[in-house]
XYZ file of C-alpha atoms in Angstrom:
784
model
C -20.673 -17.949 -34.339
C -20.214 -14.600 -32.620
C -22.152 -11.570 -33.916
C -20.494 -8.406 -35.112
C -20.179 -5.874 -32.323
C -22.328 -3.403 -34.268
C -25.224 -5.894 -34.148
C -25.505 -5.806 -30.353
C -28.493 -4.093 -28.764
C -27.163 -3.582 -25.236
C -23.543 -4.757 -25.128
C -21.121 -1.960 -25.943
C -23.692 0.782 -25.385
C -23.501 3.520 -22.740
C -26.496 3.304 -20.411
C -27.508 4.629 -17.023
C -26.200 2.380 -14.261
C -28.750 0.464 -12.262
C -27.068 1.569 -9.027
C -26.241 5.033 -10.321
C -28.988 7.026 -8.599
C -28.332 5.388 -5.230
C -24.622 6.150 -5.481
C -24.802 9.770 -6.664
C -27.523 10.670 -4.169
C -25.691 9.076 -1.259
C -28.554 6.715 -0.469
C -26.494 3.570 -1.135
C -25.916 1.763 2.161
C -22.442 0.389 2.756
C -21.351 -1.756 5.700
C -20.475 1.316 7.758
C -24.043 2.652 7.287
C -25.748 -0.401 8.792
C -27.026 -0.751 12.364
C -29.205 -3.069 14.421
C -31.270 -2.552 17.590
C -29.281 -3.156 20.757
C -26.021 -3.090 18.823
C -22.702 -2.870 20.649
C -19.833 -0.797 19.311
C -16.454 -2.496 19.285
C -12.959 -1.072 19.462
C -9.637 -2.899 19.147
C -6.573 -2.798 21.366
C -3.598 -2.891 19.035
C 0.003 -3.701 19.762
C 2.218 -0.734 20.577
C 5.312 -2.666 19.556
C 6.429 -4.289 16.284
C 7.440 -7.539 17.997
C 6.539 -8.594 21.519
C 4.981 -11.194 23.746
C 1.780 -10.260 25.555
C 2.340 -11.386 29.129
C -0.944 -10.161 30.598
C -3.887 -7.954 29.607
C -5.492 -6.172 32.573
C -9.221 -5.872 31.815
C -10.557 -4.946 35.251
C -10.833 -1.180 34.752
C -12.518 -1.557 31.367
C -15.057 -3.976 32.785
C -15.778 -1.557 35.648
C -16.889 0.886 32.959
C -19.505 -1.636 31.855
C -17.695 -2.794 28.727
C -17.330 -6.337 27.467
C -13.747 -7.440 26.887
C -12.222 -10.091 24.619
C -8.679 -11.443 24.999
C -6.648 -14.076 23.080
C -7.514 -16.741 25.652
C -11.229 -16.368 24.809
C -11.025 -17.062 21.079
C -10.341 -20.356 19.263
C -6.629 -21.192 19.114
C -6.720 -21.928 15.386
C -4.087 -21.084 12.781
C -5.657 -19.834 9.581
C -5.025 -17.942 6.352
C -7.556 -15.182 5.654
C -7.318 -15.724 1.868
C -9.110 -18.794 0.541
C -8.364 -18.444 -3.166
C -5.553 -21.017 -3.392
C -5.890 -24.782 -3.087
C -4.784 -26.333 0.258
C -1.271 -27.230 -0.940
C -0.610 -23.535 -1.605
C -2.312 -22.033 1.478
C 0.063 -21.157 4.325
C -1.541 -20.488 7.725
C 0.080 -18.238 10.335
C -2.746 -16.006 11.671
C -4.737 -16.048 14.920
C -7.961 -14.187 15.725
C -6.120 -12.183 18.424
C -2.351 -12.235 18.772
C -0.522 -13.393 21.872
C 2.704 -12.531 20.087
C 2.055 -9.426 17.950
C 4.359 -8.987 14.966
C 3.590 -5.425 13.873
C 2.484 -2.137 15.360
C -1.296 -2.193 15.113
C -1.862 -5.960 15.311
C -5.049 -6.582 17.347
C -4.419 -8.206 20.738
C -7.753 -7.531 22.473
C -11.151 -5.956 21.942
C -13.883 -4.248 23.898
C -17.553 -3.620 23.169
C -19.901 -1.080 24.729
C -23.210 0.645 24.085
C -21.618 3.644 22.358
C -18.394 4.305 20.472
C -17.366 6.814 23.124
C -17.786 4.260 25.917
C -15.902 1.665 23.880
C -13.025 4.089 23.348
C -12.841 4.864 27.062
C -12.784 1.131 27.781
C -9.950 0.544 25.305
C -7.932 3.274 26.975
C -8.548 1.584 30.347
C -6.905 -1.679 29.233
C -3.338 -2.180 30.404
C -0.853 -4.632 28.873
C 2.355 -6.195 30.154
C 4.722 -6.802 27.217
C 8.059 -8.478 26.681
C 9.663 -6.658 23.753
C 11.540 -8.678 21.107
C 13.888 -7.758 18.222
C 12.171 -6.408 15.108
C 13.117 -6.270 11.406
C 11.985 -3.767 8.788
C 14.076 -4.964 5.850
C 13.592 -8.345 4.155
C 17.293 -8.868 3.516
C 18.142 -8.189 7.167
C 15.322 -10.384 8.426
C 16.468 -13.375 6.351
C 20.105 -13.307 7.475
C 21.414 -16.260 9.510
C 21.003 -15.634 13.209
C 18.006 -13.313 12.890
C 15.342 -13.760 15.571
C 12.602 -16.060 14.341
C 9.261 -14.266 14.003
C 7.061 -17.362 13.554
C 7.833 -20.511 15.511
C 5.565 -22.548 13.255
C 3.263 -22.138 10.289
C 0.810 -24.667 8.907
C 0.562 -26.015 5.372
C -2.081 -28.645 4.576
C -2.089 -29.887 8.181
C 1.703 -30.046 8.443
C 3.668 -27.724 10.739
C 6.607 -25.929 9.105
C 9.451 -24.127 10.848
C 10.265 -21.017 8.762
C 14.051 -20.814 9.140
C 15.677 -17.386 8.669
C 12.147 -15.951 8.470
C 11.795 -17.346 4.958
C 8.106 -18.057 4.539
C 8.216 -19.706 1.111
C 10.360 -20.039 -2.008
C 9.866 -20.786 -5.699
C 12.605 -21.570 -8.237
C 11.972 -22.149 -11.940
C 13.971 -22.692 -15.103
C 12.973 -23.199 -18.710
C 15.460 -23.740 -21.538
C 19.252 -23.943 -21.566
C 20.240 -20.665 -19.931
C 23.989 -21.366 -20.011
C 23.958 -21.748 -23.786
C 21.575 -18.814 -24.234
C 23.820 -16.335 -22.414
C 26.596 -17.161 -24.877
C 24.342 -16.074 -27.761
C 23.880 -12.555 -26.365
C 25.661 -9.541 -27.811
C 24.575 -7.224 -24.986
C 23.558 -7.886 -21.381
C 22.071 -5.508 -18.817
C 22.055 -6.374 -15.115
C 20.265 -4.172 -12.578
C 18.724 -4.125 -9.078
C 15.285 -2.532 -8.575
C 13.449 -1.688 -5.357
C 9.751 -0.908 -5.217
C 7.798 1.161 -2.738
C 5.129 0.069 -0.275
C 1.698 1.577 -0.941
C -1.609 1.867 0.884
C -4.742 1.075 -1.131
C -6.555 4.333 -0.217
C -9.890 2.715 -1.056
C -12.854 5.005 -0.412
C -14.358 2.731 2.227
C -12.441 1.725 5.317
C -13.199 -1.770 6.576
C -16.388 -2.405 8.510
C -18.217 -5.373 9.966
C -21.601 -5.942 11.616
C -22.340 -9.320 13.228
C -25.689 -10.489 14.598
C -25.911 -13.662 16.727
C -29.037 -15.588 15.778
C -31.408 -17.340 18.191
C -30.673 -20.808 16.819
C -26.956 -20.385 17.469
C -25.879 -19.095 14.089
C -24.628 -15.699 12.956
C -25.436 -13.147 10.272
C -22.578 -11.032 8.930
C -22.392 -7.848 6.887
C -18.841 -6.811 6.036
C -16.535 -5.070 3.617
C -15.441 -7.957 1.439
C -14.637 -9.160 -2.065
C -15.986 -12.639 -1.272
C -19.035 -13.529 0.824
C -18.604 -17.295 0.420
C -14.957 -17.357 1.483
C -15.921 -15.261 4.497
C -18.401 -17.966 5.466
C -15.858 -20.726 4.840
C -13.247 -19.086 7.065
C -15.685 -18.441 9.908
C -16.728 -22.095 9.713
C -13.049 -23.109 9.871
C -12.273 -20.918 12.885
C -15.413 -21.267 14.997
C -16.709 -24.669 13.913
C -20.219 -23.355 13.283
C -22.245 -25.345 10.735
C -22.175 -23.716 7.302
C -25.945 -23.448 7.267
C -25.840 -21.332 10.419
C -23.469 -18.739 8.932
C -25.130 -16.220 6.648
C -22.956 -13.552 5.011
C -24.845 -10.808 3.186
C -23.695 -8.901 0.124
C -23.187 -5.225 0.853
C -22.152 -2.608 -1.735
C -18.391 -2.182 -1.749
C -16.844 1.271 -1.736
C -13.858 0.159 -3.837
C -11.194 -2.229 -2.600
C -8.254 -2.599 -5.042
C -7.471 -5.990 -3.479
C -7.549 -4.844 0.148
C -10.424 -7.232 0.923
C -9.404 -10.190 -1.212
C -8.777 -11.766 2.192
C -11.323 -11.935 4.988
C -10.649 -8.776 6.938
C -8.860 -8.923 10.299
C -11.811 -7.449 12.150
C -14.402 -10.003 10.969
C -13.499 -13.029 13.141
C -12.860 -10.701 16.099
C -16.352 -9.244 15.778
C -17.821 -12.738 15.440
C -16.040 -13.839 18.615
C -17.368 -10.799 20.469
C -20.918 -11.352 19.212
C -20.833 -15.004 20.240
C -19.589 -14.032 23.702
C -22.043 -11.173 24.334
C -25.004 -12.634 22.383
C -25.581 -9.133 21.054
C -25.054 -7.524 17.641
C -21.567 -6.037 17.342
C -20.259 -3.421 14.907
C -16.810 -2.030 14.132
C -15.717 0.463 11.487
C -12.011 1.144 11.177
C -10.726 4.692 11.282
C -8.505 5.727 8.389
C -5.489 5.593 10.746
C -6.358 2.001 11.653
C -7.070 1.016 8.059
C -3.728 2.309 6.771
C -2.006 0.036 9.324
C -4.088 -2.975 8.281
C -3.079 -3.649 4.656
C -0.505 -2.481 2.122
C 1.022 -3.557 -1.182
C 4.124 -5.734 -1.356
C 7.592 -4.245 -1.254
C 9.835 -6.090 -3.729
C 13.523 -6.267 -4.564
C 14.405 -7.431 -8.088
C 17.811 -8.417 -9.361
C 17.414 -8.935 -13.083
C 19.774 -9.859 -15.882
C 18.582 -9.614 -19.485
C 20.400 -10.405 -22.723
C 19.725 -9.724 -26.399
C 21.291 -9.938 -29.852
C 22.310 -6.867 -31.864
C 19.409 -7.431 -34.266
C 16.983 -6.716 -31.415
C 16.078 -10.300 -30.511
C 15.689 -11.002 -26.802
C 17.409 -14.228 -25.835
C 17.558 -14.978 -22.122
C 16.815 -13.596 -18.682
C 17.334 -14.340 -15.013
C 15.355 -12.825 -12.147
C 15.973 -12.963 -8.400
C 12.941 -11.679 -6.496
C 12.712 -10.923 -2.788
C 9.218 -10.351 -1.457
C 8.676 -8.481 1.814
C 5.523 -10.079 3.202
C 5.266 -8.068 6.357
C 4.308 -10.009 9.464
C 1.850 -12.579 8.076
C 1.158 -14.453 4.863
C -1.965 -13.661 2.933
C -0.964 -15.100 -0.440
C 2.834 -15.109 -0.668
C 3.398 -18.438 -2.413
C 0.765 -17.696 -5.057
C 2.329 -14.294 -5.647
C 5.807 -15.745 -6.186
C 4.346 -17.792 -9.033
C 2.420 -14.843 -10.434
C 5.523 -12.636 -10.422
C 7.263 -15.209 -12.611
C 4.251 -15.197 -14.925
C 4.105 -11.397 -15.141
C 7.796 -11.348 -16.089
C 8.014 -14.102 -18.703
C 4.641 -13.372 -20.336
C 5.509 -9.875 -21.498
C 8.343 -10.708 -23.899
C 9.624 -13.820 -25.622
C 12.667 -15.431 -23.984
C 14.389 -18.492 -25.389
C 15.512 -19.430 -21.897
C 14.804 -18.059 -18.444
C 15.539 -18.791 -14.806
C 13.833 -17.462 -11.707
C 14.582 -17.617 -7.988
C 12.235 -16.067 -5.487
C 11.754 -15.903 -1.762
C 9.079 -14.517 0.548
C 10.384 -13.086 3.824
C 8.653 -12.149 7.079
C 9.320 -8.690 8.560
C 7.715 -6.743 11.424
C 5.552 -4.580 9.213
C 1.873 -4.472 8.298
C 0.875 -7.619 6.372
C 0.969 -7.152 2.613
C -1.891 -8.205 0.370
C -3.068 -7.903 -3.217
C -3.136 -4.402 -4.659
C -4.673 -3.847 -8.096
C -2.390 -5.835 -10.379
C -1.178 -8.276 -7.716
C 2.541 -7.544 -8.166
C 2.199 -6.879 -11.888
C 2.697 -3.077 -11.607
C 5.990 -3.673 -9.779
C 7.186 -6.311 -12.255
C 6.057 -4.250 -15.258
C 7.903 -1.185 -13.939
C 11.104 -3.232 -13.790
C 10.610 -4.912 -17.185
C 9.542 -1.811 -19.100
C 12.455 0.281 -17.826
C 15.105 -2.380 -18.412
C 13.668 -2.969 -21.906
C 14.282 0.703 -22.663
C 17.826 0.480 -21.329
C 18.645 -2.682 -23.272
C 17.137 -1.223 -26.453
C 19.405 1.822 -26.100
C 22.431 -0.405 -25.564
C 21.862 -2.398 -28.769
C 20.844 0.698 -30.753
C 17.183 -0.225 -31.369
C 14.182 2.047 -30.835
C 12.327 0.970 -27.640
C 9.015 0.722 -29.487
C 10.480 -1.411 -32.280
C 12.225 -3.559 -29.659
C 8.869 -4.327 -28.039
C 7.113 -4.987 -31.336
C 9.787 -7.521 -32.244
C 9.653 -9.440 -28.954
C 6.160 -9.249 -27.426
C 4.259 -12.475 -26.759
C 1.075 -12.459 -28.826
C -1.681 -14.460 -30.444
C -1.089 -18.200 -30.690
C 1.692 -18.205 -28.110
C 1.614 -19.644 -24.596
C 1.737 -17.321 -21.636
C 2.022 -18.183 -17.968
C -0.801 -15.983 -16.771
C -1.084 -16.346 -13.025
C 2.145 -18.327 -12.856
C 3.573 -21.626 -14.095
C 0.530 -23.635 -12.959
C -1.895 -21.400 -14.898
C -0.831 -21.483 -18.550
C -2.969 -20.928 -21.612
C -2.744 -19.889 -25.269
C -3.403 -16.287 -26.296
C -6.429 -16.253 -28.642
C -6.934 -12.500 -29.030
C -4.251 -9.820 -29.173
C -4.287 -6.181 -30.234
C -0.783 -5.287 -29.031
C 0.700 -4.341 -32.398
C -2.228 -2.142 -33.416
C -2.333 -0.579 -29.959
C 1.367 0.379 -29.988
C 1.400 1.655 -33.567
C -1.750 3.754 -33.125
C -0.457 5.245 -29.898
C 2.946 5.991 -31.425
C 1.329 7.822 -34.332
C -0.820 9.945 -32.028
C 2.216 11.229 -30.081
C 4.666 11.398 -33.031
C 6.855 8.900 -31.199
C 9.778 8.724 -33.590
C 10.361 12.496 -33.363
C 10.547 12.690 -29.582
C 13.532 14.479 -27.950
C 16.764 12.547 -27.633
C 17.288 11.450 -24.032
C 19.245 13.975 -21.981
C 19.611 16.445 -24.864
C 17.742 19.317 -23.209
C 19.047 22.098 -20.996
C 17.338 24.735 -18.911
C 15.055 24.517 -15.923
C 12.076 22.756 -17.544
C 12.720 19.632 -19.612
C 10.102 17.613 -21.452
C 10.111 13.861 -21.899
C 8.020 11.265 -23.708
C 7.957 7.650 -22.559
C 6.054 4.540 -23.507
C 5.302 1.232 -21.870
C 2.985 -1.697 -22.260
C 1.559 -4.388 -20.065
C -1.140 -6.952 -19.540
C -3.124 -8.708 -16.900
C -5.061 -11.921 -16.905
C -8.845 -12.056 -17.102
C -9.367 -14.548 -14.250
C -7.121 -17.408 -13.142
C -8.742 -20.016 -15.357
C -6.711 -22.502 -17.384
C -7.250 -25.600 -19.519
C -5.874 -27.631 -16.603
C -6.704 -26.149 -13.165
C -3.652 -25.239 -11.085
C -3.316 -24.092 -7.487
C -5.886 -21.291 -7.808
C -9.604 -21.792 -7.261
C -11.526 -19.922 -9.944
C -15.192 -20.435 -10.750
C -18.390 -18.442 -10.506
C -22.069 -19.263 -10.263
C -25.320 -17.621 -11.280
C -29.087 -17.956 -10.875
C -31.624 -16.491 -13.304
C -35.400 -16.854 -13.023
C -38.298 -15.466 -15.030
C -40.836 -13.332 -13.193
C -44.562 -13.163 -13.978
C -44.215 -9.727 -15.589
C -41.619 -10.885 -18.093
C -38.610 -9.527 -16.208
C -35.821 -11.732 -14.895
C -34.035 -11.787 -11.550
C -30.275 -12.267 -11.614
C -28.674 -13.549 -8.417
C -24.932 -13.894 -7.953
C -22.430 -13.922 -5.092
C -19.879 -12.050 -7.195
C -18.957 -8.696 -5.672
C -18.938 -5.478 -7.670
C -16.186 -3.191 -6.335
C -18.033 -0.131 -7.618
C -16.760 -0.191 -11.199
C -19.932 -1.548 -12.801
C -19.207 -5.290 -13.041
C -22.790 -6.301 -12.281
C -24.011 -3.714 -14.757
C -21.983 -5.564 -17.377
C -23.548 -8.867 -16.285
C -27.024 -7.382 -16.716
C -26.101 -6.299 -20.243
C -24.770 -9.762 -21.088
C -28.018 -11.341 -19.861
C -30.184 -8.778 -21.658
C -28.243 -9.298 -24.888
C -28.503 -13.084 -24.762
C -32.202 -13.177 -23.818
C -33.187 -10.238 -26.074
C -34.615 -8.289 -23.160
C -34.682 -4.555 -22.443
C -31.903 -3.838 -19.951
C -34.452 -2.494 -17.463
C -36.029 -5.957 -17.368
C -32.938 -7.525 -15.799
C -33.095 -7.119 -12.020
C -29.815 -7.475 -10.112
C -30.859 -8.913 -6.751
C -29.142 -8.380 -3.416
C -28.254 -11.762 -1.993
C -26.268 -13.707 0.588
C -24.454 -17.000 1.019
C -27.705 -18.878 1.628
C -29.366 -17.717 -1.589
C -26.410 -17.897 -4.002
C -24.059 -20.529 -5.337
C -20.329 -20.190 -4.757
C -18.168 -17.499 -6.310
C -14.499 -17.557 -5.358
C -13.707 -13.843 -5.175
C -13.717 -10.761 -7.371
C -10.020 -10.599 -8.209
C -7.671 -11.187 -11.160
C -9.826 -8.927 -13.365
C -12.268 -11.831 -13.591
C -15.517 -9.984 -12.920
C -16.766 -9.701 -16.501
C -14.844 -12.594 -18.055
C -15.565 -15.277 -15.426
C -18.585 -13.855 -13.617
C -20.083 -12.664 -16.880
C -19.255 -16.052 -18.374
C -21.320 -17.753 -15.669
C -24.181 -15.303 -16.234
C -24.092 -16.038 -19.974
C -24.038 -19.804 -19.421
C -27.126 -19.643 -17.227
C -28.854 -17.155 -19.561
C -28.434 -19.668 -22.402
C -30.109 -22.350 -20.277
C -33.017 -20.013 -19.478
C -33.257 -19.168 -23.166
C -33.717 -22.812 -24.108
C -36.433 -23.282 -21.472
C -38.190 -20.180 -22.801
C -37.904 -21.557 -26.317
C -39.464 -24.872 -25.226
C -42.403 -23.189 -23.472
C -42.950 -20.820 -26.418
C -42.995 -23.756 -28.831
C -45.875 -25.276 -26.851
C -47.822 -22.025 -26.974
C -47.146 -21.310 -30.668
C -47.472 -24.892 -31.842
C -44.094 -24.471 -33.528
C -40.799 -26.296 -33.757
C -38.634 -24.938 -30.905
C -35.445 -24.828 -32.976
C -37.168 -22.615 -35.554
C -38.088 -19.855 -33.097
C -36.224 -16.551 -32.850
C -35.876 -13.865 -30.156
C -36.096 -10.075 -30.329
C -36.473 -7.042 -28.072
C -39.785 -5.166 -28.260
C -38.963 -1.755 -26.788
C -42.531 -0.441 -27.240
C -44.003 -3.193 -25.065
C -40.834 -3.362 -22.936
C -40.728 -7.111 -23.417
C -38.662 -9.900 -24.822
C -40.485 -11.610 -27.673
C -40.182 -15.112 -29.169
C -41.566 -15.520 -32.676
C -41.767 -17.814 -35.677
C -39.899 -15.940 -38.362
C -41.924 -15.165 -41.492
C -45.305 -16.075 -39.965
C -47.294 -12.982 -39.069
C -48.772 -12.914 -35.569
C -47.053 -16.097 -34.445
C -45.260 -14.615 -31.413
C -45.385 -14.559 -27.647
C -43.880 -12.260 -24.996
C -41.908 -13.378 -21.967
C -44.777 -12.116 -19.796
C -47.239 -14.337 -21.622
C -44.920 -17.319 -21.252
C -44.661 -16.767 -17.488
C -48.450 -16.396 -17.211
C -49.089 -19.669 -19.038
C -46.334 -21.536 -17.189
C -47.918 -20.601 -13.871
C -51.550 -21.282 -14.712
C -50.854 -24.488 -16.614
C -48.486 -25.747 -13.900
C -45.487 -25.969 -16.227
C -43.229 -24.574 -13.525
C -40.904 -21.590 -13.253
C -38.452 -20.800 -16.016
C -35.176 -20.695 -14.091
C -31.617 -22.014 -14.130
C -28.675 -22.219 -11.770
C -25.170 -23.312 -12.635
C -21.450 -22.835 -11.980
C -18.783 -22.068 -14.531
C -15.007 -22.139 -14.675
C -13.423 -20.442 -17.661
C -11.008 -22.628 -19.686
C -8.400 -19.854 -19.971
C -7.220 -16.587 -18.451
C -6.818 -14.438 -21.573
C -4.590 -11.398 -21.190
C -6.087 -7.992 -21.708
C -3.410 -5.633 -22.996
C -2.749 -1.967 -22.311
C -0.239 0.615 -23.462
C 0.610 4.147 -22.403
C 2.412 7.034 -24.061
C 3.043 9.715 -21.433
C 4.522 13.204 -21.784
C 5.959 14.937 -18.720
C 7.785 18.114 -17.775
C 10.520 17.932 -15.132
C 11.377 21.024 -13.106
C 15.125 20.596 -12.556
C 15.151 23.211 -9.783
C 12.639 21.374 -7.585
C 12.544 17.803 -8.916
C 8.782 18.054 -9.441
C 7.324 16.163 -12.410
C 4.218 17.457 -14.193
C 1.944 15.149 -16.152
C 1.257 16.848 -19.494
C -0.397 14.363 -21.820
C -1.539 10.738 -21.812
C -2.484 8.504 -24.730
C -3.681 5.104 -23.501
C -4.661 2.126 -25.604
C -6.416 -1.017 -24.444
C -7.367 -4.394 -25.873
C -10.190 -5.712 -23.719
C -11.953 -7.718 -26.385
C -15.559 -6.589 -26.713
C -16.130 -3.485 -24.610
C -19.293 -4.112 -22.579
C -19.485 -0.723 -20.779
C -17.571 1.880 -22.872
C -17.571 4.812 -20.444
C -16.926 2.613 -17.436
C -14.067 0.855 -19.250
C -12.504 4.221 -20.070
C -13.012 5.187 -16.432
C -10.952 2.172 -15.406
C -8.084 3.480 -17.548
C -8.358 6.935 -15.978
C -8.269 5.388 -12.507
C -5.354 3.137 -13.438
C -3.388 6.139 -14.655
C -3.994 8.015 -11.391
C -2.871 5.086 -9.231
C 0.129 4.341 -11.445
C 1.226 7.984 -11.429
C 0.928 8.026 -7.647
C 2.956 4.794 -7.414
C 5.638 6.269 -9.659
C 6.220 9.672 -8.076
C 4.536 9.873 -4.659
C 3.579 6.942 -2.497
C 5.697 5.131 0.056
C 5.278 3.833 3.585
C 8.388 4.318 5.681
C 8.779 2.883 9.159
C 10.537 4.365 12.159
C 13.082 1.682 13.185
C 12.842 2.797 16.822
C 9.080 2.529 17.227
C 8.178 0.250 14.317
C 5.343 2.614 13.413
C 4.716 4.596 10.237
C 6.712 7.805 9.899
C 3.834 9.522 8.079
C 1.527 9.047 11.114
C -0.870 6.863 9.175
C -3.185 9.543 7.840
C -4.014 11.086 4.474
C -2.618 14.441 5.509
C 0.893 13.020 5.524
C 0.400 10.104 3.101
C 0.258 11.847 -0.255
C -1.849 10.784 -3.233
C -2.650 12.849 -6.345
C -5.227 15.608 -6.336
C -7.450 16.160 -9.386
C -5.197 19.070 -10.339
C -2.289 16.617 -10.663
C -4.083 14.790 -13.472
C -4.081 15.979 -17.096
C -7.090 17.845 -18.473
C -9.586 15.668 -20.315
C -8.491 17.032 -23.680
C -4.950 15.869 -22.854
C -5.999 12.342 -21.854
C -7.036 10.116 -24.753
C -8.229 6.535 -24.302
C -8.785 4.266 -27.300
C -9.767 0.613 -27.603
C -8.589 -1.753 -30.314
C -11.082 -4.156 -31.867
C -10.516 -7.795 -30.900
C -12.842 -10.631 -29.955
C -11.870 -13.096 -27.239
C -13.418 -16.422 -28.303
C -13.697 -17.715 -24.725
C -15.201 -14.528 -23.268
C -18.874 -13.556 -22.987
C -19.654 -11.833 -26.305
C -15.886 -11.682 -26.857
C -15.093 -9.704 -23.679
C -11.987 -9.759 -21.490
C -11.050 -7.850 -18.318
C -9.642 -4.333 -17.847
C -9.377 -3.397 -14.142
C -5.790 -4.362 -13.327
C -4.233 -3.990 -16.753
C -5.218 -0.317 -16.626
C -2.637 0.243 -13.887
C 0.196 -2.165 -14.629
C 2.320 -0.295 -17.260
C 1.958 3.214 -15.848
C 4.950 3.440 -13.482
C 7.338 2.049 -16.083
C 6.026 4.490 -18.682
C 6.461 7.445 -16.302
C 10.022 6.347 -15.465
C 10.844 6.130 -19.167
C 9.399 9.602 -19.779
C 11.510 11.074 -16.961
C 14.584 9.325 -18.365
C 13.845 10.814 -21.777
C 13.686 14.284 -20.226
C 16.804 14.008 -18.051
C 18.934 11.201 -19.463
C 18.904 9.620 -15.988
C 17.626 6.160 -15.108
C 16.136 5.367 -11.729
C 16.036 1.986 -10.022
C 14.052 2.709 -6.868
C 10.475 3.866 -6.351
C 9.001 6.335 -5.771
C 10.641 8.833 -8.110
C 10.167 11.541 -5.514
C 11.184 15.153 -5.932
C 14.075 14.585 -3.543
C 15.312 11.518 -5.424
C 15.059 13.234 -8.820
C 16.699 16.424 -7.609
C 19.563 14.488 -6.020
C 20.171 12.592 -9.264
C 20.190 15.808 -11.298
C 22.665 17.413 -8.905
C 24.903 14.350 -9.049
C 24.848 14.214 -12.838
C 25.362 17.917 -13.445
C 27.782 18.501 -10.602
C 25.591 20.992 -8.768
């Protein structure tokens, strides 16, 4: 039986982070900070064209400068997918280490390495390339028309070669219920087309890699990654090196937001160069290179939604077109997830879904915090407002009547990952938020005049905590952990799970300390690598605390039982009768026989006896897959002011609610909500990546001077930003915990759009809601 949250010693308490001093003092060493003696610096030659054949690369002049060169003919001719999260039947392979036929501006086609970065840059500039230019496409609908030039001649799926006709990479169609009959039940139907923007992750750390060739023929790798084990697996697949000769080290990650869910483009290139030169090789991407390496997915939605006059949702149909860019990273999995994000928000008696992933000549798209959920939630939350208005029901009441909650089945990460909701604070979250902002007395949409017009909008969302399910689907999802007792009574915790910087491993340490009844300082989080850890799939799907913490808890329980057994020997007591407590004065965990004075032993004493009496080390190692992927829920109420002369939107006030089960790290959890708001606001009103159809390159020059994101002054003051958590306990989570990272972002754009609509009486169907777009709509509506 789970304890009350108030009974916890460490869980739910604000504490100093174990990595806090290193981070705030700048002494933390990221991949870009690392170096080795005799290291070469590598630079990449990237395609100047969005679609071309490389006829010849002239390396002579670069080699005269003393540089090493690497061309496509010198690397393994292996098709691969850089993301190894899906099972083989859902993993499409269309990448090569270096491209002979580049499909986007910036795709690597060659590399050089030299003693200094300056020499490497001179060598890159000395390379000359003969190209044959080919037709390029920058719109998914254009690229998938009959007669369009084929971008990929062949892609591989589970050993079978597929010919992607009309540049259609993959499709997914679903139907549940009798949609024909359901449409006849509807009193009102809304049908709309939505288009999302393409966004760059703007993670703090650009991608880096350092590779060292070892004497025995293996390699050591330090890289920017969300998964050290999948990095090793992919390098084994490409280069054929034995797994035991590939060692990938954990390095602190300077945020990621999904940009390194796949093995980064530069990693196999650096490995190939290191194997050729037999010297250590390092590459750190510039910001201009990084912004051309990974982006979020651009999506087109055509949705039809029907309801009864009493406010009951009945049926929906969604057509989804996914612009993949030039290569697949996870398209098929995302098509399934998009269906899950849609149908798991609100109850539909019947639904149908048709989706397609299309190749274009743009930067490859990958996961971005929420994995398509922010785009889907923007569409759903805005059309819910519009349908509510059409049937004459308040948008908040409409949601309360139709949301999918406790005891109901949701699709989670798609139709192959279904589970039952066991904890849900949606109703409390919405009602508390509504009360705080006086929701029912907000201005009537479009009723204001004058230059400045205020609006209040609301929206809700969710994300899964992992990709677990009672029956495993097409997503790999399990973690592993090792815990061992040291001779001083502390424990070492070893895991391959990556912390993106948000405090995931801090939460694991608290879970272990709580279970073992140890002071938090006695839990050591150990730096590790693929040779000293058991497998963890990847830190994604908001699974860090729920799945990774679940594995830590499972192993902590095993260590606890071994401690109990050893203590029983020392105390001459029945093991099952012994209890645990924290002794803060002695800074020890203590095991004692309740009610018998003096019958106790510390962890340090247990370790001492176990060593000298040859009992062995108290330790455990195990893997764990969660049996579900429980949704964590979030809601936002956002107030804005729209300047109708300029189209600028000001963020005035935010009230955000979250149901994350037991909150392990309160301040860090609230920080996730603050970060989610900033990224969602930026998605809603600022960010987009436009391509020049003549050159195929970014119009904004690929730098943060031209690519706009919010400044601190664009965010509300702290007194105008309230975050609250509702009290739920997730029975499958460690100490009742669920995730938070992605759900913090998902509803924001839809909420902002609804607030702007409330201020202006104008609905928007394309992101971003830029000043130009808003101003044009105002002028059109008011005849100016």
